[in-house]
Amino acid sequence: MLEVRDFTKYYGDLCAVENLSFTIDEGEFITLLGPSGCGKSTTLHAIAGLVEPTDGKIMLRGEDVTDLPPEKRNIGMAFQSTALFPHMTVRENIAFGLEMHGHDSTAVEERVDESLELVDMPDHGDHKPGELSGGQQQRVSLARALAYEPDILLLDEPLTGLDRVLREEMRGWLDRIQTEVGVTTLYVTHDQEDALSMSDRVIVLNDGQSEQIAAPERLYESPATPFVAEFVGKSTQFSGPASRDGDRTVVVNDGKTITVDGTDIDDGDEANLYVRPEDIEVSATPAGAENEIPGRVVNVANLGNRAEVTVEVADGLEALAHTSRFPDIDIGDEVHLRFDPESVIAL
Ligand code: ADP
């Protein structure tokens, strides 16, 4: 459906994106995830025709569109700032996009009604954007982008600036609409929760290069690189020289011996180990188990349905564990952390 092939973009001497290749299948929801400045918007804008690639090709439905102007690519876009025209009503905003794409006036009226219906706002057509909440403005922006049935929908941080509750609500809603309409979507965000909750696949970008392209579950459970392990989800990191012991690997970090089930790490290599907070158990007493590390509690954050407990296990080394809600644990407590060798991610 869409293919980005060896896309490279330089701004003067600065390499913003280097040799990025990926494909998006019909109907897929793909997210470009990465920290600020990693090249997400540059990639999105190149697909839209707003940025000229230094090298590489953009193929849409098998056609090379690299040199086509934006209006010749059938692409819908919605941005972080909704870019609605404030002096126009919601209807006029949506109609404007359709007219730009050459629809006649009867078709425009029909499509405006349908797209307002789609975003659950059939009664808001005569409102001005300023009379709507942030979430409603985003929905209008999306209705406008979807109205002319684009081949692909590009969304650039559309949920940024919304408060947490609304953001979560909008995620569910956006996911539903995308499935309902079946439109191929490329979503850009620095927010891992957006990426993990909505995408079929995620492209993790770091410094203009792709680190991993995978389904959310795989990204979280089998990160390909230390960057992905650290950027997607929280974890405790141990590192040190590895020694193989049959089908197990033992890594010693600051006097602490950690056992990992079967890894590809060679004897003597420096290993990076990551343990997810939900895989670490916090206990007041030792059980003499494998991967048991003593430490002192330095923070307890009660998050309602669970708590995040931070434990100092060595000078400058803190571990993060999830416990059941409102645990009987206080700052300063001496505790023992335990985790299964199978749960350790080794890179
Ligand atoms: P992101 O969307 O991930 O925050 P961008 O694609 O906006 O990243 O930027 C990637 C890099 O390119 C950054 O270093 C940014 O400063 C630089 N950059 C982006 N746009 C321009 C531009 N028009 N001129 C010069 N440098 C730019």
CSV table of N, CA and C in Angstrom, one decimal, residues 68-162:
chain,number,residue,atom,x,y,z
A,68,LEU,N,5.7,13.8,-6.8
A,68,LEU,CA,4.4,14.4,-7.0
A,68,LEU,C,4.1,15.5,-5.9
A,69,PRO,N,3.4,16.6,-6.2
A,69,PRO,CA,3.1,17.6,-5.2
A,69,PRO,C,2.0,17.0,-4.2
A,70,PRO,N,1.9,17.5,-3.0
A,70,PRO,CA,1.0,17.0,-2.0
A,70,PRO,C,-0.4,16.8,-2.5
A,71,GLU,N,-0.9,17.7,-3.3
A,71,GLU,CA,-2.3,17.6,-3.7
A,71,GLU,C,-2.6,16.5,-4.7
A,72,LYS,N,-1.5,16.0,-5.3
A,72,LYS,CA,-1.7,14.9,-6.2
A,72,LYS,C,-1.6,13.5,-5.5
A,73,ARG,N,-1.3,13.5,-4.2
A,73,ARG,CA,-1.2,12.3,-3.5
A,73,ARG,C,-2.5,12.3,-2.7
A,74,ASN,N,-3.2,11.1,-2.7
A,74,ASN,CA,-4.5,11.1,-2.0
A,74,ASN,C,-4.3,10.8,-0.5
A,75,ILE,N,-3.8,11.8,0.2
A,75,ILE,CA,-3.4,11.6,1.6
A,75,ILE,C,-4.1,12.5,2.5
A,76,GLY,N,-4.6,12.0,3.6
A,76,GLY,CA,-5.3,12.8,4.6
A,76,GLY,C,-4.4,13.0,5.8
A,77,MET,N,-4.4,14.3,6.4
A,77,MET,CA,-3.5,14.6,7.5
A,77,MET,C,-4.2,15.2,8.6
A,78,ALA,N,-3.9,14.9,9.9
A,78,ALA,CA,-4.3,15.6,11.0
A,78,ALA,C,-3.1,15.8,11.9
A,79,PHE,N,-3.1,17.0,12.5
A,79,PHE,CA,-1.9,17.4,13.3
A,79,PHE,C,-2.2,17.6,14.8
A,80,GLN,N,-1.1,17.8,15.5
A,80,GLN,CA,-1.2,18.1,16.9
A,80,GLN,C,-2.0,19.3,17.2
A,81,SER,N,-1.7,20.4,16.5
A,81,SER,CA,-2.5,21.6,16.5
A,81,SER,C,-3.5,21.3,15.4
A,82,THR,N,-4.8,21.4,15.7
A,82,THR,CA,-5.8,20.9,14.8
A,82,THR,C,-5.8,21.6,13.4
A,83,ALA,N,-5.3,22.8,13.4
A,83,ALA,CA,-5.2,23.6,12.1
A,83,ALA,C,-6.6,23.7,11.5
A,84,LEU,N,-7.7,23.8,12.4
A,84,LEU,CA,-9.0,24.1,11.8
A,84,LEU,C,-9.0,25.6,11.6
A,85,PHE,N,-9.8,26.1,10.6
A,85,PHE,CA,-10.0,27.5,10.4
A,85,PHE,C,-10.9,28.1,11.5
A,86,PRO,N,-10.5,29.0,12.3
A,86,PRO,CA,-11.3,29.4,13.5
A,86,PRO,C,-12.6,30.2,13.0
A,87,HIS,N,-12.5,30.9,11.9
A,87,HIS,CA,-13.7,31.7,11.5
A,87,HIS,C,-14.7,30.9,10.7
A,88,MET,N,-14.4,29.6,10.4
A,88,MET,CA,-15.4,28.8,9.7
A,88,MET,C,-16.1,27.9,10.7
A,89,THR,N,-17.3,27.5,10.3
A,89,THR,CA,-18.0,26.5,11.2
A,89,THR,C,-17.3,25.1,10.9
A,90,VAL,N,-17.7,24.1,11.8
A,90,VAL,CA,-17.2,22.8,11.6
A,90,VAL,C,-17.5,22.3,10.2
A,91,ARG,N,-18.8,22.5,9.8
A,91,ARG,CA,-19.2,22.0,8.4
A,91,ARG,C,-18.3,22.6,7.4
A,92,GLU,N,-18.1,23.9,7.5
A,92,GLU,CA,-17.3,24.6,6.4
A,92,GLU,C,-15.8,24.1,6.4
A,93,ASN,N,-15.3,23.8,7.6
A,93,ASN,CA,-14.0,23.3,7.7
A,93,ASN,C,-13.9,22.0,7.0
A,94,ILE,N,-14.8,21.1,7.2
A,94,ILE,CA,-14.8,19.8,6.6
A,94,ILE,C,-15.0,19.9,5.1
A,95,ALA,N,-16.0,20.8,4.7
A,95,ALA,CA,-16.3,21.0,3.3
A,95,ALA,C,-15.1,21.6,2.5
A,96,PHE,N,-14.4,22.4,3.2
A,96,PHE,CA,-13.2,23.1,2.5
A,96,PHE,C,-12.2,22.0,1.9
A,97,GLY,N,-12.0,21.0,2.7
A,97,GLY,CA,-11.0,20.0,2.3
A,97,GLY,C,-11.6,19.2,1.1
A,98,LEU,N,-12.9,19.0,1.2
A,98,LEU,CA,-13.6,18.2,0.1
A,98,LEU,C,-13.6,19.0,-1.2
A,99,GLU,N,-13.8,20.3,-1.1
A,99,GLU,CA,-13.9,21.2,-2.3
A,99,GLU,C,-12.5,21.3,-2.9
A,100,MET,N,-11.5,21.3,-2.0
A,100,MET,CA,-10.1,21.3,-2.5
A,100,MET,C,-9.8,20.1,-3.3
A,101,HIS,N,-10.5,19.0,-3.0
A,101,HIS,CA,-10.3,17.7,-3.7
A,101,HIS,C,-11.2,17.6,-4.9
A,102,GLY,N,-11.9,18.7,-5.2
A,102,GLY,CA,-12.7,18.7,-6.4
A,102,GLY,C,-14.1,18.0,-6.3
A,103,HIS,N,-14.7,17.8,-5.1
A,103,HIS,CA,-16.0,17.3,-5.0
A,103,HIS,C,-17.0,18.3,-5.3
A,104,ASP,N,-18.2,17.9,-6.0
A,104,ASP,CA,-19.2,19.0,-6.2
A,104,ASP,C,-20.0,19.2,-5.0
A,105,SER,N,-20.9,20.2,-5.0
A,105,SER,CA,-21.5,20.7,-3.7
A,105,SER,C,-22.5,19.7,-3.1
A,106,THR,N,-23.2,18.9,-3.9
A,106,THR,CA,-24.1,17.9,-3.3
A,106,THR,C,-23.3,16.8,-2.6
A,107,ALA,N,-22.3,16.4,-3.3
A,107,ALA,CA,-21.4,15.3,-2.8
A,107,ALA,C,-20.8,15.8,-1.5
A,108,VAL,N,-20.4,17.1,-1.5
A,108,VAL,CA,-19.8,17.7,-0.3
A,108,VAL,C,-20.7,17.6,0.9
A,109,GLU,N,-22.0,18.1,0.7
A,109,GLU,CA,-22.9,18.1,1.8
A,109,GLU,C,-23.1,16.7,2.4
A,110,GLU,N,-23.2,15.7,1.5
A,110,GLU,CA,-23.4,14.3,2.0
A,110,GLU,C,-22.2,13.8,2.7
A,111,ARG,N,-21.0,14.1,2.2
A,111,ARG,CA,-19.8,13.6,2.8
A,111,ARG,C,-19.6,14.3,4.2
A,112,VAL,N,-19.9,15.6,4.3
A,112,VAL,CA,-19.8,16.3,5.5
A,112,VAL,C,-20.7,15.6,6.6
A,113,ASP,N,-21.9,15.3,6.2
A,113,ASP,CA,-22.9,14.7,7.1
A,113,ASP,C,-22.3,13.3,7.6
A,114,GLU,N,-21.8,12.5,6.6
A,114,GLU,CA,-21.3,11.2,6.9
A,114,GLU,C,-20.1,11.3,7.9
A,115,SER,N,-19.2,12.2,7.6
A,115,SER,CA,-18.0,12.2,8.4
A,115,SER,C,-18.3,12.8,9.8
A,116,LEU,N,-19.3,13.7,9.9
A,116,LEU,CA,-19.7,14.2,11.3
A,116,LEU,C,-20.3,13.0,12.1
A,117,GLU,N,-21.1,12.2,11.4
A,117,GLU,CA,-21.7,11.0,12.0
A,117,GLU,C,-20.6,10.1,12.5
A,118,LEU,N,-19.6,9.9,11.6
A,118,LEU,CA,-18.5,9.0,11.9
A,118,LEU,C,-17.8,9.4,13.2
A,119,VAL,N,-17.6,10.6,13.5
A,119,VAL,CA,-16.9,11.1,14.7
A,119,VAL,C,-17.8,11.4,15.8
A,120,ASP,N,-19.1,10.9,15.7
A,120,ASP,CA,-20.1,11.1,16.7
A,120,ASP,C,-20.4,12.6,17.0
A,121,MET,N,-20.4,13.4,16.0
A,121,MET,CA,-20.7,14.8,16.2
A,121,MET,C,-21.7,15.4,15.2
A,122,PRO,N,-22.8,14.6,15.0
A,122,PRO,CA,-23.7,15.1,14.0
A,122,PRO,C,-24.4,16.4,14.3
A,123,ASP,N,-24.4,16.8,15.6
A,123,ASP,CA,-25.1,18.1,15.9
A,123,ASP,C,-24.2,19.3,16.1
A,124,HIS,N,-22.9,19.1,15.7
A,124,HIS,CA,-21.9,20.2,16.0
A,124,HIS,C,-21.5,20.9,14.7
A,125,GLY,N,-22.2,20.6,13.6
A,125,GLY,CA,-21.8,21.2,12.3
A,125,GLY,C,-21.8,22.7,12.3
A,126,ASP,N,-22.7,23.3,13.0
A,126,ASP,CA,-22.7,24.8,12.9
A,126,ASP,C,-21.9,25.5,14.0
A,127,HIS,N,-21.2,24.7,14.8
A,127,HIS,CA,-20.3,25.4,15.8
A,127,HIS,C,-19.0,25.8,15.2
A,128,LYS,N,-18.4,26.9,15.8
A,128,LYS,CA,-17.1,27.3,15.4
A,128,LYS,C,-16.1,26.5,16.2
A,129,PRO,N,-14.9,26.2,15.7
A,129,PRO,CA,-13.9,25.4,16.5
A,129,PRO,C,-13.7,25.9,17.9
A,130,GLY,N,-13.7,27.2,18.1
A,130,GLY,CA,-13.5,27.8,19.4
A,130,GLY,C,-14.5,27.4,20.4
A,131,GLU,N,-15.7,27.0,20.0
A,131,GLU,CA,-16.8,26.6,20.9
A,131,GLU,C,-16.7,25.1,21.3
A,132,LEU,N,-15.7,24.4,20.8
A,132,LEU,CA,-15.5,23.0,21.0
A,132,LEU,C,-14.4,22.7,22.0
A,133,SER,N,-14.5,21.6,22.7
A,133,SER,CA,-13.4,21.1,23.6
A,133,SER,C,-12.2,20.7,22.7
A,134,GLY,N,-11.0,20.5,23.3
A,134,GLY,CA,-9.8,20.1,22.6
A,134,GLY,C,-10.1,18.7,21.9
A,135,GLY,N,-10.7,17.8,22.6
A,135,GLY,CA,-11.0,16.5,22.1
A,135,GLY,C,-11.9,16.6,20.9
A,136,GLN,N,-13.0,17.4,21.0
A,136,GLN,CA,-13.9,17.6,19.9
A,136,GLN,C,-13.2,18.2,18.7
A,137,GLN,N,-12.3,19.1,18.9
A,137,GLN,CA,-11.6,19.8,17.8
A,137,GLN,C,-10.8,18.7,17.1
A,138,GLN,N,-10.2,17.8,17.8
A,138,GLN,CA,-9.4,16.7,17.2
A,138,GLN,C,-10.3,15.8,16.4
A,139,ARG,N,-11.5,15.6,16.9
A,139,ARG,CA,-12.4,14.7,16.1
A,139,ARG,C,-12.8,15.4,14.8
A,140,VAL,N,-13.0,16.7,14.8
A,140,VAL,CA,-13.4,17.4,13.6
A,140,VAL,C,-12.2,17.4,12.6
A,141,SER,N,-11.0,17.6,13.2
A,141,SER,CA,-9.8,17.5,12.3
A,141,SER,C,-9.7,16.1,11.7
A,142,LEU,N,-10.0,15.1,12.4
A,142,LEU,CA,-10.0,13.8,11.9
A,142,LEU,C,-11.1,13.6,10.8
A,143,ALA,N,-12.3,14.1,11.1
A,143,ALA,CA,-13.4,14.0,10.2
A,143,ALA,C,-13.0,14.7,8.9
A,144,ARG,N,-12.4,15.8,9.0
A,144,ARG,CA,-11.9,16.5,7.8
A,144,ARG,C,-10.9,15.7,7.0
A,145,ALA,N,-10.0,15.1,7.7
A,145,ALA,CA,-9.0,14.3,7.0
A,145,ALA,C,-9.6,13.0,6.3
A,146,LEU,N,-10.7,12.5,7.0
A,146,LEU,CA,-11.2,11.2,6.5
A,146,LEU,C,-12.3,11.5,5.4
A,147,ALA,N,-12.8,12.7,5.4
A,147,ALA,CA,-14.0,13.0,4.5
A,147,ALA,C,-13.8,12.7,3.1
A,148,TYR,N,-12.6,12.9,2.5
A,148,TYR,CA,-12.4,12.7,1.1
A,148,TYR,C,-11.8,11.3,0.8
A,149,GLU,N,-11.9,10.4,1.8
A,149,GLU,CA,-11.5,9.0,1.7
A,149,GLU,C,-10.1,8.9,1.1
A,150,PRO,N,-9.1,9.3,1.9
A,150,PRO,CA,-7.7,9.3,1.5
A,150,PRO,C,-7.2,7.8,1.4
A,151,ASP,N,-6.2,7.6,0.6
A,151,ASP,CA,-5.6,6.3,0.6
A,151,ASP,C,-4.9,5.9,1.9
A,152,ILE,N,-4.4,7.0,2.5
A,152,ILE,CA,-3.7,6.8,3.7
A,152,ILE,C,-3.9,8.0,4.6
A,153,LEU,N,-4.0,7.8,5.9
A,153,LEU,CA,-4.2,8.8,6.9
A,153,LEU,C,-2.9,9.0,7.7
A,154,LEU,N,-2.4,10.3,7.7
A,154,LEU,CA,-1.2,10.6,8.5
A,154,LEU,C,-1.6,11.4,9.7
A,155,LEU,N,-1.2,10.9,10.9
A,155,LEU,CA,-1.6,11.6,12.1
A,155,LEU,C,-0.3,12.0,12.8
A,156,ASP,N,-0.1,13.3,13.0
A,156,ASP,CA,1.1,13.8,13.7
A,156,ASP,C,0.8,14.2,15.1
A,157,GLU,N,1.1,13.4,16.1
A,157,GLU,CA,0.9,13.7,17.5
A,157,GLU,C,-0.5,14.3,17.8
A,158,PRO,N,-1.5,13.7,17.3
A,158,PRO,CA,-2.8,14.3,17.4
A,158,PRO,C,-3.3,14.4,18.9
A,159,LEU,N,-2.8,13.6,19.7
A,159,LEU,CA,-3.3,13.6,21.1
A,159,LEU,C,-2.5,14.4,22.1
A,160,THR,N,-1.4,14.9,21.6
A,160,THR,CA,-0.5,15.8,22.5
A,160,THR,C,-1.3,17.0,22.9
A,161,GLY,N,-1.2,17.3,24.2
A,161,GLY,CA,-1.9,18.5,24.6
A,161,GLY,C,-3.2,18.2,25.3
A,162,LEU,N,-3.7,16.9,25.1
A,162,LEU,CA,-5.0,16.6,25.8
A,162,LEU,C,-4.6,16.0,27.1
